[in-house]
């Protein structure tokens, strides 16, 4: 196995939201306020324009503007990892090159959208995007959302790509963390990518957590991470049990609406989402609000 780029990423990296104004245009000042508030709270980095950041709802120009805004806010003090989520391999490679030019610290590369690839096509996509940039890359594995699994054989064929350094693991089966470590040792830095499997992932060897609910509850997310890092399992379990009803929202189809509603209730952002998503309504909205308020009022 060839040598690879060193990866120092660890800790809590919120999957930051993209804020919209009343006309559903990207609100860059509001987006920067969200980003700055998270960094001021002490998160260890930002992940932009993944699922929660509504990357697939943004135009090419908007994506580049949101990235510029985050690079400006971070001012080199924390990693800025940008989602590469495109319909074709060529547009993904182009965005990867542009992201490097615009100052991104790294890339979170997704499979090509809509089309469900074979293993060979998935490998080709990742290798082509990696070849377009010198930035370190986090692969994003999320079988429930994107209908393809980056299996161990595919990872084996990607292990010689020097700048593929990390995996955001969002499969709901926590056994994946152990299987990857058993197969590859320390070759890939693992991140828990599904909020309601974060405790398990971090306990089983993940170095970090790409989190949705951290957007609304950053302090509590950091408490959980620090308790696990220090081996204080009693405190970590208490925080996780308090947090779990909200963390389950990250695994639902309306996770973006729920997370942005939580942001709004906690005074951190707006719940506006870009169609075809619509804000939560009716019984679902009432149930999610009740969960958020219950968590807010009973924080550990």
PDB file of N, CA and C in Angstrom, residues 56-155:
ATOM      1  N   UNK A  56     -27.007  20.088  -3.118  1.00  0.00           N
ATOM      2  CA  UNK A  56     -27.646  19.753  -4.394  1.00  0.00           C
ATOM      3  C   UNK A  56     -28.745  20.730  -4.783  1.00  0.00           C
ATOM      4  N   UNK A  57     -29.063  21.687  -3.911  1.00  0.00           N
ATOM      5  CA  UNK A  57     -30.058  22.709  -4.224  1.00  0.00           C
ATOM      6  C   UNK A  57     -29.415  24.029  -4.627  1.00  0.00           C
ATOM      7  N   UNK A  58     -28.091  24.053  -4.714  1.00  0.00           N
ATOM      8  CA  UNK A  58     -27.369  25.277  -5.019  1.00  0.00           C
ATOM      9  C   UNK A  58     -26.821  25.254  -6.442  1.00  0.00           C
ATOM     10  N   UNK A  59     -26.782  26.436  -7.046  1.00  0.00           N
ATOM     11  CA  UNK A  59     -26.167  26.554  -8.369  1.00  0.00           C
ATOM     12  C   UNK A  59     -24.653  26.502  -8.240  1.00  0.00           C
ATOM     13  N   UNK A  60     -23.984  26.354  -9.366  1.00  0.00           N
ATOM     14  CA  UNK A  60     -22.518  26.305  -9.351  1.00  0.00           C
ATOM     15  C   UNK A  60     -21.940  27.583  -8.749  1.00  0.00           C
ATOM     16  N   UNK A  61     -22.466  28.725  -9.126  1.00  0.00           N
ATOM     17  CA  UNK A  61     -21.959  29.991  -8.591  1.00  0.00           C
ATOM     18  C   UNK A  61     -22.237  30.110  -7.097  1.00  0.00           C
ATOM     19  N   UNK A  62     -23.416  29.662  -6.664  1.00  0.00           N
ATOM     20  CA  UNK A  62     -23.748  29.728  -5.241  1.00  0.00           C
ATOM     21  C   UNK A  62     -22.799  28.867  -4.410  1.00  0.00           C
ATOM     22  N   UNK A  63     -22.474  27.702  -4.913  1.00  0.00           N
ATOM     23  CA  UNK A  63     -21.553  26.823  -4.174  1.00  0.00           C
ATOM     24  C   UNK A  63     -20.218  27.517  -3.957  1.00  0.00           C
ATOM     25  N   UNK A  64     -19.726  28.153  -4.976  1.00  0.00           N
ATOM     26  CA  UNK A  64     -18.439  28.818  -4.855  1.00  0.00           C
ATOM     27  C   UNK A  64     -18.520  30.021  -3.922  1.00  0.00           C
ATOM     28  N   UNK A  65     -19.658  30.709  -3.919  1.00  0.00           N
ATOM     29  CA  UNK A  65     -19.833  31.847  -3.017  1.00  0.00           C
ATOM     30  C   UNK A  65     -19.891  31.397  -1.562  1.00  0.00           C
ATOM     31  N   UNK A  66     -20.605  30.303  -1.288  1.00  0.00           N
ATOM     32  CA  UNK A  66     -20.687  29.791   0.082  1.00  0.00           C
ATOM     33  C   UNK A  66     -19.311  29.344   0.563  1.00  0.00           C
ATOM     34  N   UNK A  67     -18.538  28.730  -0.306  1.00  0.00           N
ATOM     35  CA  UNK A  67     -17.187  28.317   0.067  1.00  0.00           C
ATOM     36  C   UNK A  67     -16.315  29.529   0.376  1.00  0.00           C
ATOM     37  N   UNK A  68     -16.354  30.536  -0.488  1.00  0.00           N
ATOM     38  CA  UNK A  68     -15.568  31.751  -0.226  1.00  0.00           C
ATOM     39  C   UNK A  68     -15.931  32.347   1.122  1.00  0.00           C
ATOM     40  N   UNK A  69     -17.212  32.365   1.427  1.00  0.00           N
ATOM     41  CA  UNK A  69     -17.677  32.947   2.688  1.00  0.00           C
ATOM     42  C   UNK A  69     -17.095  32.195   3.876  1.00  0.00           C
ATOM     43  N   UNK A  70     -17.086  30.871   3.804  1.00  0.00           N
ATOM     44  CA  UNK A  70     -16.576  30.071   4.912  1.00  0.00           C
ATOM     45  C   UNK A  70     -15.068  30.221   5.065  1.00  0.00           C
ATOM     46  N   UNK A  71     -14.360  30.269   3.954  1.00  0.00           N
ATOM     47  CA  UNK A  71     -12.903  30.456   4.007  1.00  0.00           C
ATOM     48  C   UNK A  71     -12.583  31.793   4.658  1.00  0.00           C
ATOM     49  N   UNK A  72     -13.367  32.804   4.333  1.00  0.00           N
ATOM     50  CA  UNK A  72     -13.167  34.122   4.938  1.00  0.00           C
ATOM     51  C   UNK A  72     -13.409  34.078   6.444  1.00  0.00           C
ATOM     52  N   UNK A  73     -14.481  33.421   6.855  1.00  0.00           N
ATOM     53  CA  UNK A  73     -14.825  33.357   8.281  1.00  0.00           C
ATOM     54  C   UNK A  73     -13.792  32.551   9.057  1.00  0.00           C
ATOM     55  N   UNK A  74     -13.380  31.422   8.512  1.00  0.00           N
ATOM     56  CA  UNK A  74     -12.457  30.547   9.244  1.00  0.00           C
ATOM     57  C   UNK A  74     -11.070  31.155   9.351  1.00  0.00           C
ATOM     58  N   UNK A  75     -10.675  31.924   8.353  1.00  0.00           N
ATOM     59  CA  UNK A  75      -9.380  32.619   8.354  1.00  0.00           C
ATOM     60  C   UNK A  75      -8.232  31.671   8.700  1.00  0.00           C
ATOM     61  N   UNK A  76      -8.349  30.438   8.248  1.00  0.00           N
ATOM     62  CA  UNK A  76      -7.285  29.468   8.462  1.00  0.00           C
ATOM     63  C   UNK A  76      -7.208  28.876   9.853  1.00  0.00           C
ATOM     64  N   UNK A  77      -8.171  29.211  10.724  1.00  0.00           N
ATOM     65  CA  UNK A  77      -8.116  28.742  12.109  1.00  0.00           C
ATOM     66  C   UNK A  77      -8.710  27.349  12.291  1.00  0.00           C
ATOM     67  N   UNK A  78      -9.500  26.885  11.331  1.00  0.00           N
ATOM     68  CA  UNK A  78     -10.118  25.561  11.420  1.00  0.00           C
ATOM     69  C   UNK A  78     -10.312  25.036  10.005  1.00  0.00           C
ATOM     70  N   UNK A  79     -10.273  23.724   9.827  1.00  0.00           N
ATOM     71  CA  UNK A  79     -10.464  23.159   8.493  1.00  0.00           C
ATOM     72  C   UNK A  79     -11.847  23.482   7.923  1.00  0.00           C
ATOM     73  N   UNK A  80     -11.877  23.753   6.635  1.00  0.00           N
ATOM     74  CA  UNK A  80     -13.115  23.937   5.894  1.00  0.00           C
ATOM     75  C   UNK A  80     -13.156  22.867   4.818  1.00  0.00           C
ATOM     76  N   UNK A  81     -14.039  21.888   5.009  1.00  0.00           N
ATOM     77  CA  UNK A  81     -14.167  20.768   4.082  1.00  0.00           C
ATOM     78  C   UNK A  81     -15.457  20.969   3.291  1.00  0.00           C
ATOM     79  N   UNK A  82     -15.350  20.940   1.983  1.00  0.00           N
ATOM     80  CA  UNK A  82     -16.507  21.260   1.152  1.00  0.00           C
ATOM     81  C   UNK A  82     -17.009  20.004   0.435  1.00  0.00           C
ATOM     82  N   UNK A  83     -18.334  19.846   0.432  1.00  0.00           N
ATOM     83  CA  UNK A  83     -18.937  18.716  -0.246  1.00  0.00           C
ATOM     84  C   UNK A  83     -18.814  18.832  -1.755  1.00  0.00           C
ATOM     85  N   UNK A  84     -18.461  17.729  -2.391  1.00  0.00           N
ATOM     86  CA  UNK A  84     -18.409  17.644  -3.854  1.00  0.00           C
ATOM     87  C   UNK A  84     -19.489  16.659  -4.264  1.00  0.00           C
ATOM     88  N   UNK A  85     -20.629  17.214  -4.652  1.00  0.00           N
ATOM     89  CA  UNK A  85     -21.826  16.421  -4.905  1.00  0.00           C
ATOM     90  C   UNK A  85     -22.412  16.887  -6.238  1.00  0.00           C
ATOM     91  N   UNK A  86     -22.096  16.176  -7.308  1.00  0.00           N
ATOM     92  CA  UNK A  86     -22.466  16.613  -8.654  1.00  0.00           C
ATOM     93  C   UNK A  86     -23.115  15.466  -9.418  1.00  0.00           C
ATOM     94  N   UNK A  87     -23.698  15.807 -10.542  1.00  0.00           N
ATOM     95  CA  UNK A  87     -24.365  14.795 -11.355  1.00  0.00           C
ATOM     96  C   UNK A  87     -23.380  13.988 -12.196  1.00  0.00           C
ATOM     97  N   UNK A  88     -22.251  14.599 -12.572  1.00  0.00           N
ATOM     98  CA  UNK A  88     -21.296  13.912 -13.434  1.00  0.00           C
ATOM     99  C   UNK A  88     -19.904  13.978 -12.830  1.00  0.00           C
ATOM    100  N   UNK A  89     -19.068  13.078 -13.261  1.00  0.00           N
ATOM    101  CA  UNK A  89     -17.693  13.060 -12.786  1.00  0.00           C
ATOM    102  C   UNK A  89     -16.940  14.305 -13.244  1.00  0.00           C
ATOM    103  N   UNK A  90     -17.193  14.757 -14.457  1.00  0.00           N
ATOM    104  CA  UNK A  90     -16.490  15.936 -14.976  1.00  0.00           C
ATOM    105  C   UNK A  90     -16.805  17.182 -14.160  1.00  0.00           C
ATOM    106  N   UNK A  91     -18.085  17.404 -13.818  1.00  0.00           N
ATOM    107  CA  UNK A  91     -18.419  18.597 -13.036  1.00  0.00           C
ATOM    108  C   UNK A  91     -17.892  18.470 -11.607  1.00  0.00           C
ATOM    109  N   UNK A  92     -17.832  17.247 -11.080  1.00  0.00           N
ATOM    110  CA  UNK A  92     -17.255  17.047  -9.753  1.00  0.00           C
ATOM    111  C   UNK A  92     -15.770  17.381  -9.761  1.00  0.00           C
ATOM    112  N   UNK A  93     -15.043  16.955 -10.791  1.00  0.00           N
ATOM    113  CA  UNK A  93     -13.613  17.254 -10.892  1.00  0.00           C
ATOM    114  C   UNK A  93     -13.385  18.755 -11.048  1.00  0.00           C
ATOM    115  N   UNK A  94     -14.239  19.413 -11.820  1.00  0.00           N
ATOM    116  CA  UNK A  94     -14.120  20.869 -11.986  1.00  0.00           C
ATOM    117  C   UNK A  94     -14.327  21.586 -10.663  1.00  0.00           C
ATOM    118  N   UNK A  95     -15.345  21.163  -9.911  1.00  0.00           N
ATOM    119  CA  UNK A  95     -15.587  21.814  -8.624  1.00  0.00           C
ATOM    120  C   UNK A  95     -14.448  21.531  -7.655  1.00  0.00           C
ATOM    121  N   UNK A  96     -13.889  20.336  -7.688  1.00  0.00           N
ATOM    122  CA  UNK A  96     -12.754  20.025  -6.823  1.00  0.00           C
ATOM    123  C   UNK A  96     -11.585  20.969  -7.106  1.00  0.00           C
ATOM    124  N   UNK A  97     -11.300  21.204  -8.385  1.00  0.00           N
ATOM    125  CA  UNK A  97     -10.222  22.136  -8.738  1.00  0.00           C
ATOM    126  C   UNK A  97     -10.540  23.546  -8.259  1.00  0.00           C
ATOM    127  N   UNK A  98     -11.777  23.977  -8.457  1.00  0.00           N
ATOM    128  CA  UNK A  98     -12.164  25.322  -8.040  1.00  0.00           C
ATOM    129  C   UNK A  98     -12.112  25.466  -6.518  1.00  0.00           C
ATOM    130  N   UNK A  99     -12.537  24.426  -5.799  1.00  0.00           N
ATOM    131  CA  UNK A  99     -12.528  24.479  -4.337  1.00  0.00           C
ATOM    132  C   UNK A  99     -11.106  24.649  -3.812  1.00  0.00           C
ATOM    133  N   UNK A 100     -10.165  23.959  -4.429  1.00  0.00           N
ATOM    134  CA  UNK A 100      -8.760  24.113  -4.026  1.00  0.00           C
ATOM    135  C   UNK A 100      -8.293  25.545  -4.272  1.00  0.00           C
ATOM    136  N   UNK A 101      -8.635  26.088  -5.426  1.00  0.00           N
ATOM    137  CA  UNK A 101      -8.243  27.467  -5.766  1.00  0.00           C
ATOM    138  C   UNK A 101      -8.857  28.483  -4.815  1.00  0.00           C
ATOM    139  N   UNK A 102     -10.081  28.201  -4.329  1.00  0.00           N
ATOM    140  CA  UNK A 102     -10.798  29.141  -3.480  1.00  0.00           C
ATOM    141  C   UNK A 102     -10.425  29.019  -2.001  1.00  0.00           C
ATOM    142  N   UNK A 103      -9.573  28.072  -1.658  1.00  0.00           N
ATOM    143  CA  UNK A 103      -9.057  28.020  -0.304  1.00  0.00           C
ATOM    144  C   UNK A 103      -9.618  26.945   0.594  1.00  0.00           C
ATOM    145  N   UNK A 104     -10.368  25.980   0.053  1.00  0.00           N
ATOM    146  CA  UNK A 104     -10.857  24.877   0.876  1.00  0.00           C
ATOM    147  C   UNK A 104      -9.683  24.112   1.478  1.00  0.00           C
ATOM    148  N   UNK A 105      -9.897  23.577   2.666  1.00  0.00           N
ATOM    149  CA  UNK A 105      -8.882  22.747   3.326  1.00  0.00           C
ATOM    150  C   UNK A 105      -8.930  21.319   2.805  1.00  0.00           C
ATOM    151  N   UNK A 106     -10.124  20.861   2.473  1.00  0.00           N
ATOM    152  CA  UNK A 106     -10.294  19.503   2.001  1.00  0.00           C
ATOM    153  C   UNK A 106     -11.644  19.340   1.340  1.00  0.00           C
ATOM    154  N   UNK A 107     -11.887  18.150   0.811  1.00  0.00           N
ATOM    155  CA  UNK A 107     -13.114  17.850   0.090  1.00  0.00           C
ATOM    156  C   UNK A 107     -13.810  16.653   0.713  1.00  0.00           C
ATOM    157  N   UNK A 108     -15.136  16.695   0.746  1.00  0.00           N
ATOM    158  CA  UNK A 108     -15.944  15.529   1.094  1.00  0.00           C
ATOM    159  C   UNK A 108     -16.630  15.090  -0.197  1.00  0.00           C
ATOM    160  N   UNK A 109     -16.168  13.997  -0.772  1.00  0.00           N
ATOM    161  CA  UNK A 109     -16.615  13.602  -2.106  1.00  0.00           C
ATOM    162  C   UNK A 109     -17.698  12.537  -2.008  1.00  0.00           C
ATOM    163  N   UNK A 110     -18.805  12.820  -2.658  1.00  0.00           N
ATOM    164  CA  UNK A 110     -19.950  11.923  -2.708  1.00  0.00           C
ATOM    165  C   UNK A 110     -19.964  11.169  -4.027  1.00  0.00           C
ATOM    166  N   UNK A 111     -20.659  10.040  -4.105  1.00  0.00           N
ATOM    167  CA  UNK A 111     -20.908   9.434  -5.414  1.00  0.00           C
ATOM    168  C   UNK A 111     -21.667  10.415  -6.297  1.00  0.00           C
ATOM    169  N   UNK A 112     -21.580  10.209  -7.601  1.00  0.00           N
ATOM    170  CA  UNK A 112     -22.364  11.051  -8.503  1.00  0.00           C
ATOM    171  C   UNK A 112     -23.842  10.916  -8.166  1.00  0.00           C
ATOM    172  N   UNK A 113     -24.552  12.025  -8.225  1.00  0.00           N
ATOM    173  CA  UNK A 113     -25.956  12.042  -7.828  1.00  0.00           C
ATOM    174  C   UNK A 113     -26.855  11.357  -8.864  1.00  0.00           C
ATOM    175  N   UNK A 114     -27.977  10.845  -8.391  1.00  0.00           N
ATOM    176  CA  UNK A 114     -29.083  10.253  -9.182  1.00  0.00           C
ATOM    177  C   UNK A 114     -28.706   8.877  -9.744  1.00  0.00           C
ATOM    178  N   UNK A 115     -27.633   8.827 -10.550  1.00  0.00           N
ATOM    179  CA  UNK A 115     -27.241   7.561 -11.139  1.00  0.00           C
ATOM    180  C   UNK A 115     -26.632   6.652 -10.074  1.00  0.00           C
ATOM    181  N   UNK A 116     -27.085   5.407 -10.027  1.00  0.00           N
ATOM    182  CA  UNK A 116     -26.536   4.437  -9.068  1.00  0.00           C
ATOM    183  C   UNK A 116     -25.430   3.655  -9.769  1.00  0.00           C
ATOM    184  N   UNK A 117     -24.173   3.827  -9.333  1.00  0.00           N
ATOM    185  CA  UNK A 117     -23.058   3.249 -10.078  1.00  0.00           C
ATOM    186  C   UNK A 117     -22.772   1.799  -9.708  1.00  0.00           C
ATOM    187  N   UNK A 118     -22.086   1.119 -10.603  1.00  0.00           N
ATOM    188  CA  UNK A 118     -21.454  -0.147 -10.260  1.00  0.00           C
ATOM    189  C   UNK A 118     -20.208   0.154  -9.419  1.00  0.00           C
ATOM    190  N   UNK A 119     -19.605  -0.882  -8.858  1.00  0.00           N
ATOM    191  CA  UNK A 119     -18.388  -0.680  -8.078  1.00  0.00           C
ATOM    192  C   UNK A 119     -17.282  -0.067  -8.939  1.00  0.00           C
ATOM    193  N   UNK A 120     -17.173  -0.511 -10.181  1.00  0.00           N
ATOM    194  CA  UNK A 120     -16.138   0.029 -11.073  1.00  0.00           C
ATOM    195  C   UNK A 120     -16.393   1.506 -11.373  1.00  0.00           C
ATOM    196  N   UNK A 121     -17.647   1.866 -11.565  1.00  0.00           N
ATOM    197  CA  UNK A 121     -17.981   3.264 -11.846  1.00  0.00           C
ATOM    198  C   UNK A 121     -17.747   4.149 -10.625  1.00  0.00           C
ATOM    199  N   UNK A 122     -18.053   3.619  -9.448  1.00  0.00           N
ATOM    200  CA  UNK A 122     -17.817   4.370  -8.218  1.00  0.00           C
ATOM    201  C   UNK A 122     -16.319   4.619  -8.037  1.00  0.00           C
ATOM    202  N   UNK A 123     -15.519   3.587  -8.254  1.00  0.00           N
ATOM    203  CA  UNK A 123     -14.066   3.716  -8.152  1.00  0.00           C
ATOM    204  C   UNK A 123     -13.545   4.747  -9.154  1.00  0.00           C
ATOM    205  N   UNK A 124     -14.024   4.679 -10.384  1.00  0.00           N
ATOM    206  CA  UNK A 124     -13.597   5.633 -11.421  1.00  0.00           C
ATOM    207  C   UNK A 124     -13.924   7.064 -11.013  1.00  0.00           C
ATOM    208  N   UNK A 125     -15.118   7.273 -10.480  1.00  0.00           N
ATOM    209  CA  UNK A 125     -15.548   8.618 -10.073  1.00  0.00           C
ATOM    210  C   UNK A 125     -14.617   9.167  -8.995  1.00  0.00           C
ATOM    211  N   UNK A 126     -14.386   8.387  -7.952  1.00  0.00           N
ATOM    212  CA  UNK A 126     -13.548   8.865  -6.849  1.00  0.00           C
ATOM    213  C   UNK A 126     -12.104   9.104  -7.307  1.00  0.00           C
ATOM    214  N   UNK A 127     -11.563   8.204  -8.102  1.00  0.00           N
ATOM    215  CA  UNK A 127     -10.188   8.365  -8.556  1.00  0.00           C
ATOM    216  C   UNK A 127     -10.042   9.585  -9.472  1.00  0.00           C
ATOM    217  N   UNK A 128     -11.026   9.827 -10.313  1.00  0.00           N
ATOM    218  CA  UNK A 128     -10.951  10.964 -11.234  1.00  0.00           C
ATOM    219  C   UNK A 128     -11.025  12.283 -10.484  1.00  0.00           C
ATOM    220  N   UNK A 129     -11.916  12.373  -9.501  1.00  0.00           N
ATOM    221  CA  UNK A 129     -12.014  13.594  -8.705  1.00  0.00           C
ATOM    222  C   UNK A 129     -10.730  13.790  -7.899  1.00  0.00           C
ATOM    223  N   UNK A 130     -10.207  12.718  -7.317  1.00  0.00           N
ATOM    224  CA  UNK A 130      -8.974  12.824  -6.538  1.00  0.00           C
ATOM    225  C   UNK A 130      -7.807  13.298  -7.397  1.00  0.00           C
ATOM    226  N   UNK A 131      -7.767  12.867  -8.646  1.00  0.00           N
ATOM    227  CA  UNK A 131      -6.676  13.252  -9.539  1.00  0.00           C
ATOM    228  C   UNK A 131      -6.754  14.718  -9.945  1.00  0.00           C
ATOM    229  N   UNK A 132      -7.910  15.333  -9.778  1.00  0.00           N
ATOM    230  CA  UNK A 132      -8.100  16.722 -10.190  1.00  0.00           C
ATOM    231  C   UNK A 132      -7.602  17.719  -9.159  1.00  0.00           C
ATOM    232  N   UNK A 133      -7.203  17.253  -7.976  1.00  0.00           N
ATOM    233  CA  UNK A 133      -6.861  18.163  -6.888  1.00  0.00           C
ATOM    234  C   UNK A 133      -5.753  17.581  -6.028  1.00  0.00           C
ATOM    235  N   UNK A 134      -5.035  18.452  -5.347  1.00  0.00           N
ATOM    236  CA  UNK A 134      -4.073  18.015  -4.359  1.00  0.00           C
ATOM    237  C   UNK A 134      -4.625  18.026  -2.958  1.00  0.00           C
ATOM    238  N   UNK A 135      -5.900  18.425  -2.801  1.00  0.00           N
ATOM    239  CA  UNK A 135      -6.500  18.505  -1.474  1.00  0.00           C
ATOM    240  C   UNK A 135      -6.765  17.113  -0.900  1.00  0.00           C
ATOM    241  N   UNK A 136      -6.688  16.982   0.423  1.00  0.00           N
ATOM    242  CA  UNK A 136      -7.107  15.722   1.051  1.00  0.00           C
ATOM    243  C   UNK A 136      -8.604  15.524   0.908  1.00  0.00           C
ATOM    244  N   UNK A 137      -8.999  14.266   0.784  1.00  0.00           N
ATOM    245  CA  UNK A 137     -10.386  13.920   0.486  1.00  0.00           C
ATOM    246  C   UNK A 137     -10.948  12.995   1.546  1.00  0.00           C
ATOM    247  N   UNK A 138     -12.163  13.317   1.975  1.00  0.00           N
ATOM    248  CA  UNK A 138     -12.984  12.454   2.816  1.00  0.00           C
ATOM    249  C   UNK A 138     -14.067  11.855   1.915  1.00  0.00           C
ATOM    250  N   UNK A 139     -14.113  10.544   1.802  1.00  0.00           N
ATOM    251  CA  UNK A 139     -15.207   9.900   1.074  1.00  0.00           C
ATOM    252  C   UNK A 139     -16.445   9.878   1.968  1.00  0.00           C
ATOM    253  N   UNK A 140     -17.600  10.049   1.350  1.00  0.00           N
ATOM    254  CA  UNK A 140     -18.863  10.086   2.107  1.00  0.00           C
ATOM    255  C   UNK A 140     -19.657   8.846   1.754  1.00  0.00           C
ATOM    256  N   UNK A 141     -19.750   7.928   2.715  1.00  0.00           N
ATOM    257  CA  UNK A 141     -20.532   6.706   2.501  1.00  0.00           C
ATOM    258  C   UNK A 141     -21.873   6.821   3.209  1.00  0.00           C
ATOM    259  N   UNK A 142     -22.935   6.869   2.443  1.00  0.00           N
ATOM    260  CA  UNK A 142     -24.281   7.008   3.011  1.00  0.00           C
ATOM    261  C   UNK A 142     -25.261   6.179   2.183  1.00  0.00           C
ATOM    262  N   UNK A 143     -25.243   4.855   2.371  1.00  0.00           N
ATOM    263  CA  UNK A 143     -26.093   3.991   1.552  1.00  0.00           C
ATOM    264  C   UNK A 143     -27.583   4.308   1.622  1.00  0.00           C
ATOM    265  N   UNK A 144     -28.154   4.653   2.799  1.00  0.00           N
ATOM    266  CA  UNK A 144     -29.593   4.925   2.808  1.00  0.00           C
ATOM    267  C   UNK A 144     -29.989   6.102   1.919  1.00  0.00           C
ATOM    268  N   UNK A 145     -29.144   7.136   1.860  1.00  0.00           N
ATOM    269  CA  UNK A 145     -29.497   8.331   1.090  1.00  0.00           C
ATOM    270  C   UNK A 145     -29.111   8.227  -0.377  1.00  0.00           C
ATOM    271  N   UNK A 146     -27.944   7.617  -0.656  1.00  0.00           N
ATOM    272  CA  UNK A 146     -27.412   7.682  -2.017  1.00  0.00           C
ATOM    273  C   UNK A 146     -27.399   6.338  -2.733  1.00  0.00           C
ATOM    274  N   UNK A 147     -27.948   5.300  -2.072  1.00  0.00           N
ATOM    275  CA  UNK A 147     -28.266   4.022  -2.711  1.00  0.00           C
ATOM    276  C   UNK A 147     -27.052   3.278  -3.248  1.00  0.00           C
ATOM    277  N   UNK A 148     -25.885   3.589  -2.703  1.00  0.00           N
ATOM    278  CA  UNK A 148     -24.680   2.863  -3.070  1.00  0.00           C
ATOM    279  C   UNK A 148     -23.800   2.774  -1.835  1.00  0.00           C
ATOM    280  N   UNK A 149     -23.159   1.622  -1.657  1.00  0.00           N
ATOM    281  CA  UNK A 149     -22.281   1.401  -0.520  1.00  0.00           C
ATOM    282  C   UNK A 149     -20.843   1.313  -1.015  1.00  0.00           C
ATOM    283  N   UNK A 150     -19.948   2.038  -0.351  1.00  0.00           N
ATOM    284  CA  UNK A 150     -18.532   1.915  -0.685  1.00  0.00           C
ATOM    285  C   UNK A 150     -18.009   0.686   0.054  1.00  0.00           C
ATOM    286  N   UNK A 151     -18.017  -0.449  -0.617  1.00  0.00           N
ATOM    287  CA  UNK A 151     -17.679  -1.692   0.072  1.00  0.00           C
ATOM    288  C   UNK A 151     -16.176  -1.817   0.281  1.00  0.00           C
ATOM    289  N   UNK A 152     -15.764  -2.818   1.054  1.00  0.00           N
ATOM    290  CA  UNK A 152     -14.359  -2.953   1.423  1.00  0.00           C
ATOM    291  C   UNK A 152     -13.473  -3.213   0.213  1.00  0.00           C
ATOM    292  N   UNK A 153     -13.976  -3.926  -0.775  1.00  0.00           N
ATOM    293  CA  UNK A 153     -13.171  -4.178  -1.972  1.00  0.00           C
ATOM    294  C   UNK A 153     -12.910  -2.884  -2.734  1.00  0.00           C
ATOM    295  N   UNK A 154     -13.912  -2.011  -2.807  1.00  0.00           N
ATOM    296  CA  UNK A 154     -13.708  -0.712  -3.458  1.00  0.00           C
ATOM    297  C   UNK A 154     -12.709   0.126  -2.671  1.00  0.00           C
ATOM    298  N   UNK A 155     -12.843   0.134  -1.347  1.00  0.00           N
ATOM    299  CA  UNK A 155     -11.875   0.868  -0.526  1.00  0.00           C
ATOM    300  C   UNK A 155     -10.458   0.323  -0.726  1.00  0.00           C
TER     301      UNK A 155
END
